[in-house]
Amino acid sequence: MSAPEHLVFITGRMAKARLEKVAATLPAERFTWSIADAGVKVAALMTEEIIRRRVTIPDGATRIVLPGRCRANPEALSAHFGLPVERGPDEVVDLPAYLGLAGRNVDLSRHDLRIFSEIVDASKMNPEQILAKGLDLARRGADVIDLGGLPDTEFPHLEECVRLLKGAGLKVSVDSFSLDELTRGAKAGADFLLSLNEETLDLAFETDAVPILVPMRPDDLPSLDRAIERMEKAGRPYMADPILEPIHFGFVESITRYHETRKRWPGIEMMMGTGNLTELTEADSLGVTALLVGMCSELSIRNVLIVQVSNHTRRTVEEHDAARRVMFAAKADSALPKGYGRQLLAVHDKRPFVQTPEEIAAQAAEVRDPNYRIAVAEDGIHAFNRDVHTIGTDAMAFFPDLDVAADGAHAFYLGGELTKAETAWRLGKRYVQDEPLRWGVAADEEVEDTTAFKKAGHTKHSGPSAWSAPPAMPCPRKRVRPGRRRSSQPRTSPAGRGPAMRSRTRAAASSAENSSERPARPERRVLTRCR
């Protein structure tokens, strides 16, 4: 049996106790560990220089793990220490899963489901608009751009659109009830034709485009069987789509037809059109999509036709793309689709509260500065600094206790953060101060440079320079409550991220965190707001 890996976790003072508690649960046969305190209070303030200068790596270490929000460059530190250095999870509670103790290494880079994304009103758009739309759909995850024809609407520029999309390197399908439009699209170079039945199947023998076969009527499965038999005898490629119907209009029966078709024809390519569920059910489409893609995974259906008409399906491409990756990975692992990331969790998080009220209270007791921290736990929203620790569930109800009446920019910042915290608490989502809420695949996440500190935001007029400049008008005096000490600096989060009105830059904050001088602690007040 090989020796256990020796991990070194670099952290700050405030997270050390929590990290020790979690690290103690790691299996001894796989990991030994050490914690290196970088000498700063908040781990997010660590810089490469601080880590290089203050951290000593013990003998026998095999890997160094940084906090997820540390902005140091792992590659530079790896060169310095001569060991692998990597950025760990944002939250300490996620460390076991990060180390692979959830039972699997998650790889979402693969899938086996091809997405046909329909442009439903293509005949009403000009070729340039169609090309722009097709490129956007492909960027979002579509593999084939489906040009949808409309009944009783001419599509004179169909051929030009097919050639434009093909010229841009895109796969194209033509989707029409008109045999003439299908013929024209195939001659222009379309890759797929939607859809042919046993009466229109002759077209499949006149073109190289791959046909999608459908029954004469959704409930007429024998007609689909006959079309399949003809294509099988000819040895030509095709797909079969038994047609998914809406809820209360044959939905369950249509699901059984997919299952029956797979049983009859175990090796054929199949397609499922998901729009009759996602579009015609007024429910968040992400869950509906996950369920349908899960069915496709079980039945080895490797093609889906999707559509976006309703506003509530505006992210359908991204949703199908995320779902196909999760389902592929789970199927490869012979596992339930659990533990494969947060992309399919939009409204609620599996583990929303990363600290208990007691842990937040202990953290608050260590605060020695006037900067407000905000955290969320089961019991509500916690806002605290050295003077006060207030707990509630209504963002606006915090205002009387935060002493920001004379500082509009700071009140604006805290109001925004507390509102975000209230949303997270009510929905059961993770909240991190100065970070946006994460909505899974339902919203794009900002791609950021994890080796650089965040840039200043839009309230820099309230930053240090504004405080040092003489006011243009008399400024109302701040009200100082008993037990508080007056500060000439606005109070904000310790991370120094987000709006630039925060009084200390990261460098200045880091210097302050490392100072040996500590102010005498005034009496603190703990307030609990009624819900």
Short mmCIF file of C-alpha atoms in Angstrom, two decimals:
data_model
loop_
_atom_site.label_atom_id
_atom_site.label_comp_id
_atom_site.label_asym_id
_atom_site.label_seq_id
_atom_site.Cartn_x
_atom_site.Cartn_y
_atom_site.Cartn_z
CA MET A 1 0.00 0.00 0.00
CA SER A 2 1.40 3.40 -1.00
CA ALA A 3 2.14 6.06 1.59
CA PRO A 4 -0.60 8.68 2.10
CA GLU A 5 -0.27 11.97 0.30
CA HIS A 6 0.92 14.87 2.49
CA LEU A 7 -1.12 18.00 1.77
CA VAL A 8 -0.23 21.49 2.93
CA PHE A 9 -3.19 23.87 3.23
CA ILE A 10 -2.22 27.54 3.24
CA THR A 11 -4.77 29.77 4.93
CA GLY A 12 -5.37 32.82 7.11
CA ARG A 13 -6.13 33.10 10.80
CA MET A 14 -9.91 33.39 10.53
CA ALA A 15 -10.34 30.17 8.52
CA LYS A 16 -7.75 28.10 10.34
CA ALA A 17 -10.05 26.57 12.97
CA ARG A 18 -12.68 25.61 10.41
CA LEU A 19 -10.02 24.17 8.12
CA GLU A 20 -8.59 22.06 10.95
CA LYS A 21 -12.05 20.71 11.70
CA VAL A 22 -12.66 19.66 8.09
CA ALA A 23 -9.13 18.37 7.51
CA ALA A 24 -9.47 16.14 10.57
CA THR A 25 -12.20 14.21 8.72
CA LEU A 26 -9.92 13.27 5.80
CA PRO A 27 -9.10 9.54 5.70
CA ALA A 28 -5.68 8.96 7.25
CA GLU A 29 -4.89 6.13 4.87
CA ARG A 30 -5.09 8.57 1.94
CA PHE A 31 -3.97 11.92 3.35
CA THR A 32 -1.77 13.43 5.99
CA TRP A 33 -1.91 17.18 6.22
CA SER A 34 -0.39 20.35 7.60
CA ILE A 35 -1.81 23.86 7.83
CA ALA A 36 0.45 26.80 7.04
CA ASP A 37 -0.82 30.10 8.46
CA ALA A 38 0.26 32.92 6.16
CA GLY A 39 -0.08 35.44 8.96
CA VAL A 40 -3.02 37.35 7.51
CA LYS A 41 -6.50 37.36 8.95
CA VAL A 42 -8.36 36.82 5.68
CA ALA A 43 -7.02 34.22 3.26
CA ALA A 44 -8.29 36.17 0.24
CA LEU A 45 -5.75 38.89 1.05
CA MET A 46 -2.74 36.61 0.64
CA THR A 47 -0.35 37.59 -2.13
CA GLU A 48 2.42 35.58 -3.73
CA GLU A 49 4.98 37.72 -1.94
CA ILE A 50 3.36 37.12 1.48
CA ILE A 51 3.18 33.39 0.87
CA ARG A 52 6.78 33.13 -0.37
CA ARG A 53 8.09 35.17 2.53
CA ARG A 54 6.07 33.75 5.41
CA VAL A 55 5.18 30.17 4.59
CA THR A 56 7.54 27.29 5.28
CA ILE A 57 6.63 23.97 3.72
CA PRO A 58 7.31 20.94 5.95
CA ASP A 59 9.49 18.07 4.81
CA GLY A 60 7.62 15.28 3.08
CA ALA A 61 4.90 17.51 1.61
CA THR A 62 3.62 16.37 -1.79
CA ARG A 63 1.05 19.01 -2.71
CA ILE A 64 0.12 22.56 -1.68
CA VAL A 65 -3.52 23.72 -1.73
CA LEU A 66 -4.44 27.41 -1.74
CA PRO A 67 -7.83 28.82 -0.72
CA GLY A 68 -10.16 29.19 -3.70
CA ARG A 69 -10.36 32.98 -3.39
CA CYS A 70 -6.62 33.52 -2.96
CA ARG A 71 -5.39 35.60 -5.89
CA ALA A 72 -1.83 34.25 -5.91
CA ASN A 73 -0.50 32.54 -9.03
CA PRO A 74 -0.21 28.78 -8.37
CA GLU A 75 2.35 28.29 -11.16
CA ALA A 76 4.68 30.93 -9.74
CA LEU A 77 4.39 29.44 -6.25
CA SER A 78 4.97 25.95 -7.61
CA ALA A 79 8.24 27.11 -9.14
CA HIS A 80 9.22 28.71 -5.82
CA PHE A 81 8.42 25.72 -3.56
CA GLY A 82 9.28 22.98 -6.03
CA LEU A 83 5.92 21.25 -5.42
CA PRO A 84 2.55 21.18 -7.19
CA VAL A 85 0.43 24.14 -6.07
CA GLU A 86 -3.26 24.34 -6.88
CA ARG A 87 -6.26 26.45 -6.07
CA GLY A 88 -8.73 24.60 -3.85
CA PRO A 89 -12.47 25.18 -3.38
CA ASP A 90 -13.93 28.53 -2.38
CA GLU A 91 -15.52 27.07 0.73
CA VAL A 92 -13.77 24.88 3.31
CA VAL A 93 -16.78 22.56 3.56
CA ASP A 94 -16.23 21.56 -0.08
CA LEU A 95 -12.68 20.36 0.53
CA PRO A 96 -13.50 16.62 0.79
CA ALA A 97 -15.35 16.67 -2.52
CA TYR A 98 -12.52 18.65 -4.10
CA LEU A 99 -10.07 15.95 -3.00
CA GLY A 100 -12.14 13.28 -4.70
CA LEU A 101 -13.78 11.88 -1.58
CA ALA A 102 -17.19 12.12 -3.20
CA GLY A 103 -16.26 8.88 -4.91
CA ARG A 104 -15.45 10.14 -8.40
CA ASN A 105 -13.44 12.61 -10.42
CA VAL A 106 -15.90 14.75 -12.34
CA ASP A 107 -15.21 15.20 -16.06
CA LEU A 108 -17.88 17.17 -17.91
CA SER A 109 -15.89 17.66 -21.09
CA ARG A 110 -17.62 14.81 -22.93
CA HIS A 111 -21.11 14.01 -24.16
CA ASP A 112 -22.84 11.89 -26.81
CA LEU A 113 -25.94 13.99 -27.54
CA ARG A 114 -26.17 16.16 -30.66
CA ILE A 115 -28.25 19.35 -30.29
CA PHE A 116 -30.35 20.54 -33.26
CA SER A 117 -31.40 24.11 -32.46
CA GLU A 118 -34.32 25.39 -34.54
CA ILE A 119 -34.68 28.92 -35.88
CA VAL A 120 -38.46 28.77 -35.98
CA ASP A 121 -39.11 31.92 -38.02
CA ALA A 122 -36.21 31.57 -40.44
CA SER A 123 -38.43 32.28 -43.45
CA LYS A 124 -39.17 35.75 -42.00
CA MET A 125 -35.51 36.63 -41.42
CA ASN A 126 -32.97 37.80 -43.96
CA PRO A 127 -29.84 35.70 -44.64
CA GLU A 128 -27.56 37.94 -42.59
CA GLN A 129 -29.84 37.69 -39.56
CA ILE A 130 -30.02 33.93 -39.93
CA LEU A 131 -26.23 33.64 -40.10
CA ALA A 132 -25.82 35.79 -36.98
CA LYS A 133 -28.45 33.73 -35.16
CA GLY A 134 -26.86 30.46 -36.23
CA LEU A 135 -23.41 31.52 -35.07
CA ASP A 136 -24.84 32.58 -31.71
CA LEU A 137 -26.64 29.26 -31.24
CA ALA A 138 -23.45 27.39 -32.08
CA ARG A 139 -21.50 29.50 -29.58
CA ARG A 140 -24.01 28.54 -26.90
CA GLY A 141 -23.75 24.82 -27.60
CA ALA A 142 -25.83 23.88 -30.65
CA ASP A 143 -24.30 21.34 -33.03
CA VAL A 144 -26.77 21.69 -35.91
CA ILE A 145 -28.70 24.81 -36.98
CA ASP A 146 -32.24 23.87 -37.94
CA LEU A 147 -33.97 26.18 -40.44
CA GLY A 148 -37.67 26.05 -39.63
CA GLY A 149 -40.19 26.72 -42.36
CA LEU A 150 -43.65 28.11 -41.62
CA PRO A 151 -46.92 26.90 -43.16
CA ASP A 152 -48.19 29.11 -46.00
CA THR A 153 -45.05 31.26 -45.78
CA GLU A 154 -42.64 31.36 -48.72
CA PHE A 155 -38.94 30.85 -48.09
CA PRO A 156 -37.32 32.15 -51.29
CA HIS A 157 -33.89 32.65 -49.70
CA LEU A 158 -33.66 29.14 -48.25
CA GLU A 159 -30.80 28.05 -50.50
CA GLU A 160 -28.79 31.18 -49.77
CA CYS A 161 -29.23 30.66 -46.01
CA VAL A 162 -28.11 27.03 -46.19
CA ARG A 163 -24.99 28.01 -48.14
CA LEU A 164 -24.20 30.88 -45.76
CA LEU A 165 -24.39 28.66 -42.71
CA LYS A 166 -22.41 25.89 -44.36
CA GLY A 167 -19.80 28.42 -45.44
CA ALA A 168 -19.41 29.41 -41.79
CA GLY A 169 -18.60 25.81 -40.92
CA LEU A 170 -21.98 24.95 -39.41
CA LYS A 171 -24.05 21.80 -39.80
CA VAL A 172 -27.53 22.59 -41.18
CA SER A 173 -30.92 20.89 -41.18
CA VAL A 174 -34.09 21.99 -42.96
CA ASP A 175 -37.34 21.54 -41.03
CA SER A 176 -40.50 21.90 -43.08
CA PHE A 177 -43.88 20.34 -43.94
CA SER A 178 -43.20 21.32 -47.53
CA LEU A 179 -41.60 18.61 -49.66
CA ASP A 180 -40.47 21.35 -52.06
CA GLU A 181 -38.57 23.20 -49.33
CA LEU A 182 -36.96 19.97 -48.14
CA THR A 183 -35.86 19.20 -51.70
CA ARG A 184 -34.44 22.69 -52.22
CA GLY A 185 -32.64 22.61 -48.90
CA ALA A 186 -31.09 19.23 -49.66
CA LYS A 187 -29.88 20.40 -53.07
CA ALA A 188 -28.31 23.49 -51.41
CA GLY A 189 -26.24 21.24 -49.15
CA ALA A 190 -28.30 20.70 -45.98
CA ASP A 191 -26.98 17.86 -43.83
CA PHE A 192 -30.32 16.71 -42.39
CA LEU A 193 -34.01 16.82 -43.37
CA LEU A 194 -36.85 17.08 -40.83
CA SER A 195 -39.01 15.20 -41.32
CA LEU A 196 -39.96 12.38 -43.72
CA ASN A 197 -42.61 9.71 -43.30
CA GLU A 198 -43.33 6.57 -45.27
CA GLU A 199 -45.19 8.60 -47.94
CA THR A 200 -42.43 11.17 -48.51
CA LEU A 201 -39.50 8.81 -47.99
CA ASP A 202 -38.55 8.72 -51.68
CA LEU A 203 -36.75 12.03 -51.18
CA ALA A 204 -34.23 10.27 -48.91
CA PHE A 205 -33.03 8.30 -51.95
CA GLU A 206 -32.52 11.43 -54.07
CA THR A 207 -30.11 13.26 -51.75
CA ASP A 208 -27.20 12.71 -49.39
CA ALA A 209 -28.97 14.57 -46.58
CA VAL A 210 -29.80 12.34 -43.59
CA PRO A 211 -33.58 12.12 -43.04
CA ILE A 212 -35.35 12.10 -39.69
CA LEU A 213 -38.21 9.64 -39.93
CA VAL A 214 -41.52 10.23 -38.16
CA PRO A 215 -44.81 8.27 -38.03
CA MET A 216 -47.77 9.31 -40.18
CA ARG A 217 -49.52 10.27 -36.94
CA PRO A 218 -47.92 10.30 -33.50
CA ASP A 219 -49.93 7.23 -32.45
CA ASP A 220 -49.19 5.31 -35.69
CA LEU A 221 -45.99 3.53 -34.67
CA PRO A 222 -46.32 0.80 -37.36
CA SER A 223 -45.91 3.46 -40.07
CA LEU A 224 -42.62 4.47 -38.50
CA ASP A 225 -41.55 0.82 -38.40
CA ARG A 226 -42.23 0.48 -42.13
CA ALA A 227 -40.13 3.56 -42.93
CA ILE A 228 -37.31 2.23 -40.75
CA GLU A 229 -37.45 -1.17 -42.47
CA ARG A 230 -37.12 0.46 -45.89
CA MET A 231 -34.08 2.49 -44.85
CA GLU A 232 -32.51 -0.54 -43.18
CA LYS A 233 -32.89 -2.63 -46.34
CA ALA A 234 -31.32 0.17 -48.39
CA GLY A 235 -28.45 0.52 -45.94
CA ARG A 236 -28.83 4.30 -45.82
CA PRO A 237 -28.35 6.53 -42.74
CA TYR A 238 -31.38 7.94 -40.94
CA MET A 239 -32.81 8.80 -37.52
CA ALA A 240 -36.18 7.84 -36.06
CA ASP A 241 -38.34 10.20 -33.99
CA PRO A 242 -41.58 8.74 -32.52
CA ILE A 243 -42.65 12.32 -31.60
CA LEU A 244 -42.88 13.61 -28.01
CA GLU A 245 -46.33 15.05 -27.26
CA PRO A 246 -47.36 17.70 -24.68
CA ILE A 247 -48.72 16.93 -21.22
CA HIS A 248 -52.44 15.95 -21.29
CA PHE A 249 -52.20 15.46 -25.06
CA GLY A 250 -50.52 12.09 -25.14
CA PHE A 251 -47.27 12.76 -23.25
CA VAL A 252 -47.07 9.46 -21.33
CA GLU A 253 -48.09 7.40 -24.36
CA SER A 254 -45.44 9.13 -26.44
CA ILE A 255 -42.77 8.26 -23.88
CA THR A 256 -43.78 4.61 -24.14
CA ARG A 257 -43.43 4.83 -27.93
CA TYR A 258 -39.79 5.93 -27.57
CA HIS A 259 -39.21 2.97 -25.29
CA GLU A 260 -41.00 0.59 -27.67
CA THR A 261 -39.06 1.85 -30.67
CA ARG A 262 -35.78 1.33 -28.88
CA LYS A 263 -36.80 -2.21 -27.95
CA ARG A 264 -37.75 -3.01 -31.55
CA TRP A 265 -34.71 -1.35 -33.08
CA PRO A 266 -31.90 -1.48 -30.47
CA GLY A 267 -29.11 -0.19 -32.68
CA ILE A 268 -30.66 2.66 -34.68
CA GLU A 269 -30.07 6.39 -34.33
CA MET A 270 -33.00 8.21 -32.71
CA MET A 271 -34.07 11.80 -32.08
CA MET A 272 -36.32 13.41 -29.50
CA GLY A 273 -37.86 16.85 -29.96
CA THR A 274 -38.06 18.39 -26.49
CA GLY A 275 -39.91 21.60 -27.34
CA ASN A 276 -43.39 20.14 -26.76
CA LEU A 277 -42.45 19.86 -23.08
CA THR A 278 -40.11 22.79 -22.50
CA GLU A 279 -42.18 25.29 -24.50
CA LEU A 280 -45.67 24.04 -23.63
CA THR A 281 -45.18 23.62 -19.88
CA GLU A 282 -45.01 26.77 -17.79
CA ALA A 283 -42.36 25.48 -15.42
CA ASP A 284 -38.69 26.32 -15.14
CA SER A 285 -37.30 24.62 -18.21
CA LEU A 286 -34.03 23.51 -16.61
CA GLY A 287 -35.62 20.72 -14.57
CA VAL A 288 -37.79 19.63 -17.48
CA THR A 289 -34.72 19.53 -19.72
CA ALA A 290 -32.68 17.53 -17.21
CA LEU A 291 -35.44 14.91 -16.99
CA LEU A 292 -35.84 14.60 -20.77
CA VAL A 293 -32.09 14.40 -21.38
CA GLY A 294 -31.95 11.74 -18.67
CA MET A 295 -34.52 9.76 -20.66
CA CYS A 296 -32.43 10.20 -23.79
CA SER A 297 -29.42 8.91 -21.87
CA GLU A 298 -31.27 5.78 -20.70
CA LEU A 299 -32.67 5.07 -24.18
CA SER A 300 -29.40 5.90 -26.00
CA ILE A 301 -31.13 8.66 -27.97
CA ARG A 302 -28.23 10.70 -29.28
CA ASN A 303 -30.03 13.60 -30.98
CA VAL A 304 -32.43 16.25 -29.67
CA LEU A 305 -34.34 18.95 -31.51
CA ILE A 306 -34.80 22.02 -29.34
CA VAL A 307 -36.63 25.28 -29.83
CA GLN A 308 -36.78 28.64 -28.05
CA VAL A 309 -39.90 30.73 -28.53
CA SER A 310 -41.13 31.47 -24.98
CA ASN A 311 -39.14 33.76 -22.73
CA HIS A 312 -38.92 31.12 -20.02
CA THR A 313 -36.87 28.88 -22.37
CA ARG A 314 -34.35 31.54 -23.30
CA ARG A 315 -31.48 29.39 -21.96
CA THR A 316 -32.61 26.12 -23.54
CA VAL A 317 -29.40 25.61 -25.54
CA GLU A 318 -27.23 26.04 -22.47
CA GLU A 319 -29.57 23.86 -20.41
CA HIS A 320 -29.44 20.98 -22.90
CA ASP A 321 -25.68 21.35 -23.20
CA ALA A 322 -25.17 21.16 -19.44
CA ALA A 323 -27.63 18.30 -19.01
CA ARG A 324 -26.04 16.15 -21.72
CA ARG A 325 -22.64 16.44 -20.05
CA VAL A 326 -23.95 15.56 -16.60
CA MET A 327 -25.97 12.60 -17.89
CA PHE A 328 -23.07 11.27 -19.96
CA ALA A 329 -20.72 11.41 -16.97
CA ALA A 330 -23.26 9.77 -14.65
CA LYS A 331 -24.01 7.01 -17.14
CA ALA A 332 -20.29 6.35 -17.65
CA ASP A 333 -19.95 6.01 -13.87
CA SER A 334 -23.10 3.86 -13.58
CA ALA A 335 -24.25 6.45 -11.08
CA LEU A 336 -27.14 8.72 -10.26
CA PRO A 337 -26.84 12.24 -11.71
CA LYS A 338 -25.76 13.61 -8.31
CA GLY A 339 -22.44 15.14 -7.40
CA TYR A 340 -21.62 16.36 -10.90
CA GLY A 341 -21.46 20.08 -10.22
CA ARG A 342 -23.99 22.88 -9.79
CA GLN A 343 -24.88 23.60 -13.41
CA LEU A 344 -28.35 22.04 -13.17
CA LEU A 345 -29.12 23.75 -9.84
CA ALA A 346 -30.45 27.21 -10.59
CA VAL A 347 -32.84 28.19 -7.79
CA HIS A 348 -31.63 26.16 -4.80
CA ASP A 349 -28.19 24.90 -3.80
CA LYS A 350 -27.56 21.45 -2.41
CA ARG A 351 -25.52 22.84 0.49
CA PRO A 352 -26.44 26.52 0.75
CA PHE A 353 -25.18 27.40 4.22
CA VAL A 354 -21.45 26.83 4.66
CA GLN A 355 -21.29 28.19 8.23
CA THR A 356 -23.41 27.57 11.29
CA PRO A 357 -24.70 30.50 13.37
CA GLU A 358 -22.20 29.50 16.06
CA GLU A 359 -19.29 29.60 13.61
CA ILE A 360 -20.33 33.04 12.39
CA ALA A 361 -20.60 34.26 15.99
CA ALA A 362 -17.09 33.00 16.69
CA GLN A 363 -15.81 34.77 13.58
CA ALA A 364 -17.58 37.97 14.57
CA ALA A 365 -15.98 37.87 18.00
CA GLU A 366 -12.54 38.03 16.37
CA VAL A 367 -13.24 41.14 14.32
CA ARG A 368 -11.21 44.18 15.41
CA ASP A 369 -12.10 46.72 12.72
CA PRO A 370 -15.19 48.69 11.67
CA ASN A 371 -15.58 46.96 8.29
CA TYR A 372 -18.88 45.14 7.90
CA ARG A 373 -18.94 41.46 7.09
CA ILE A 374 -22.11 39.77 5.82
CA ALA A 375 -22.82 36.06 6.03
CA VAL A 376 -25.86 33.80 5.72
CA ALA A 377 -26.80 30.80 7.85
CA GLU A 378 -29.92 28.79 8.60
CA ASP A 379 -31.15 31.42 11.05
CA GLY A 380 -30.88 34.34 8.63
CA ILE A 381 -28.53 37.10 7.53
CA HIS A 382 -25.64 38.14 9.78
CA ALA A 383 -24.06 41.60 9.49
CA PHE A 384 -21.23 42.36 11.88
CA ASN A 385 -18.14 44.40 12.61
CA ARG A 386 -16.18 45.07 15.81
CA ASP A 387 -19.09 46.99 17.34
CA VAL A 388 -22.26 45.15 16.41
CA HIS A 389 -23.51 41.75 15.26
CA THR A 390 -27.05 41.93 13.96
CA ILE A 391 -29.13 39.06 12.61
CA GLY A 392 -32.30 39.26 10.55
CA THR A 393 -34.16 38.17 7.45
CA ASP A 394 -35.26 41.51 5.94
CA ALA A 395 -32.47 43.41 4.19
CA MET A 396 -34.04 46.83 4.68
CA ALA A 397 -34.56 46.26 8.43
CA PHE A 398 -30.80 46.32 9.02
CA PHE A 399 -30.45 50.02 8.20
CA PRO A 400 -30.99 51.49 11.71
CA ASP A 401 -28.18 49.35 13.16
CA LEU A 402 -25.45 49.98 10.56
CA ASP A 403 -24.65 53.66 11.11
CA VAL A 404 -24.44 54.62 7.44
CA ALA A 405 -27.14 57.30 7.28
CA ALA A 406 -24.56 59.96 6.41
CA ASP A 407 -22.70 57.84 3.86
CA GLY A 408 -24.91 57.32 0.82
CA ALA A 409 -22.44 55.30 -1.23
CA HIS A 410 -21.72 52.94 1.61
CA ALA A 411 -25.42 52.55 2.40
CA PHE A 412 -26.01 51.79 -1.28
CA TYR A 413 -23.33 49.06 -1.21
CA LEU A 414 -24.62 47.47 1.99
CA GLY A 415 -28.21 47.63 0.75
CA GLY A 416 -27.22 45.78 -2.40
CA GLU A 417 -25.25 43.14 -0.51
CA LEU A 418 -27.95 42.61 2.11
CA THR A 419 -30.63 42.29 -0.56
CA LYS A 420 -28.52 39.68 -2.30
CA ALA A 421 -28.04 37.92 1.04
CA GLU A 422 -31.80 37.95 1.68
CA THR A 423 -32.42 36.41 -1.76
CA ALA A 424 -29.88 33.70 -1.00
CA TRP A 425 -31.38 32.97 2.41
CA ARG A 426 -34.96 32.77 1.15
CA LEU A 427 -34.08 30.53 -1.81
CA GLY A 428 -31.49 28.41 -0.05
CA LYS A 429 -28.53 29.53 -2.15
CA ARG A 430 -24.92 30.13 -1.27
CA TYR A 431 -24.02 33.70 -0.46
CA VAL A 432 -20.51 35.12 -0.66
CA GLN A 433 -19.97 38.79 0.08
CA ASP A 434 -18.92 40.82 -2.97
CA GLU A 435 -19.58 37.89 -5.30
CA PRO A 436 -22.63 37.44 -7.54
CA LEU A 437 -25.10 34.69 -6.70
CA ARG A 438 -24.56 31.62 -8.84
CA TRP A 439 -27.52 30.49 -10.91
CA GLY A 440 -26.05 27.39 -12.54
CA VAL A 441 -26.52 27.28 -16.28
CA ALA A 442 -29.53 29.63 -16.00
CA ALA A 443 -27.20 32.64 -16.23
CA ASP A 444 -23.72 33.24 -17.59
CA GLU A 445 -20.97 33.47 -15.01
CA GLU A 446 -18.33 36.14 -15.37
CA VAL A 447 -14.98 34.72 -16.40
CA GLU A 448 -12.37 36.23 -14.13
CA ASP A 449 -8.63 36.15 -13.74
CA THR A 450 -8.14 34.16 -10.54
CA THR A 451 -4.58 35.44 -10.17
CA ALA A 452 -5.55 39.14 -10.02
CA PHE A 453 -7.54 41.19 -7.55
CA LYS A 454 -10.85 42.56 -8.70
CA LYS A 455 -11.00 46.02 -10.19
CA ALA A 456 -12.72 48.88 -8.44
CA GLY A 457 -16.42 49.29 -9.00
CA HIS A 458 -18.67 52.27 -9.64
CA THR A 459 -18.68 54.08 -6.30
CA LYS A 460 -15.08 55.24 -6.29
CA HIS A 461 -16.22 58.80 -5.67
CA SER A 462 -16.68 57.64 -2.07
CA GLY A 463 -13.20 56.13 -1.82
CA PRO A 464 -10.21 57.39 0.15
CA SER A 465 -9.64 60.38 -2.14
CA ALA A 466 -13.17 61.60 -1.55
CA TRP A 467 -12.69 61.37 2.19
CA SER A 468 -9.51 63.41 2.12
CA ALA A 469 -10.87 66.14 -0.14
CA PRO A 470 -12.67 69.12 1.43
CA PRO A 471 -16.43 68.80 0.98
CA ALA A 472 -18.13 71.19 -1.38
CA MET A 473 -20.97 71.59 1.12
CA PRO A 474 -21.18 71.14 4.86
CA CYS A 475 -21.34 67.42 5.60
CA PRO A 476 -23.73 66.16 8.29
CA ARG A 477 -21.96 64.80 11.33
CA LYS A 478 -21.96 61.05 11.80
CA ARG A 479 -23.95 59.81 14.78
CA VAL A 480 -21.71 57.73 17.06
CA ARG A 481 -23.54 55.32 19.28
CA PRO A 482 -22.46 54.39 22.78
CA GLY A 483 -19.82 51.71 22.71
CA ARG A 484 -18.75 52.65 19.16
CA ARG A 485 -15.59 54.41 18.19
CA ARG A 486 -15.64 56.84 15.43
CA SER A 487 -13.78 56.00 12.24
CA SER A 488 -12.89 58.27 9.38
CA GLN A 489 -13.08 55.25 7.06
CA PRO A 490 -16.23 53.75 5.58
CA ARG A 491 -16.98 50.25 6.81
CA THR A 492 -17.04 47.44 4.28
CA SER A 493 -16.12 43.85 3.79
CA PRO A 494 -12.63 42.65 4.71
CA ALA A 495 -12.00 41.25 1.30
CA GLY A 496 -11.66 44.66 -0.31
CA ARG A 497 -13.47 43.46 -3.38
CA GLY A 498 -16.35 45.02 -5.26
CA PRO A 499 -17.16 48.74 -5.18
CA ALA A 500 -14.15 51.01 -4.89
CA MET A 501 -15.75 53.07 -2.15
CA ARG A 502 -14.20 50.61 0.26
CA SER A 503 -11.65 52.48 2.23
CA ARG A 504 -8.72 50.13 1.87
CA THR A 505 -7.20 48.56 -1.20
CA ARG A 506 -6.05 44.98 -0.92
CA ALA A 507 -2.47 46.07 -0.40
CA ALA A 508 -3.44 48.48 2.34
CA ALA A 509 -5.79 45.92 3.85
CA SER A 510 -3.06 43.32 3.84
CA SER A 511 -0.74 45.74 5.60
CA ALA A 512 -3.38 46.49 8.21
CA GLU A 513 -4.09 42.80 8.74
CA ASN A 514 -0.42 42.16 9.39
CA SER A 515 0.09 45.04 11.80
CA SER A 516 0.95 44.14 15.37
CA GLU A 517 -1.03 47.11 16.67
CA ARG A 518 -4.58 46.22 17.60
CA PRO A 519 -7.18 48.68 18.87
CA ALA A 520 -8.81 48.12 22.21
CA ARG A 521 -12.06 46.31 21.70
CA PRO A 522 -15.23 48.26 22.58
CA GLU A 523 -18.30 46.56 23.91
CA ARG A 524 -20.14 44.75 21.12
CA ARG A 525 -23.87 44.45 20.72
CA VAL A 526 -25.66 41.42 19.28
CA LEU A 527 -29.09 42.20 17.86
CA THR A 528 -31.59 39.73 16.46
CA ARG A 529 -34.28 41.07 14.14
CA CYS A 530 -37.69 39.50 14.35
CA ARG A 531 -38.71 37.67 11.21
#
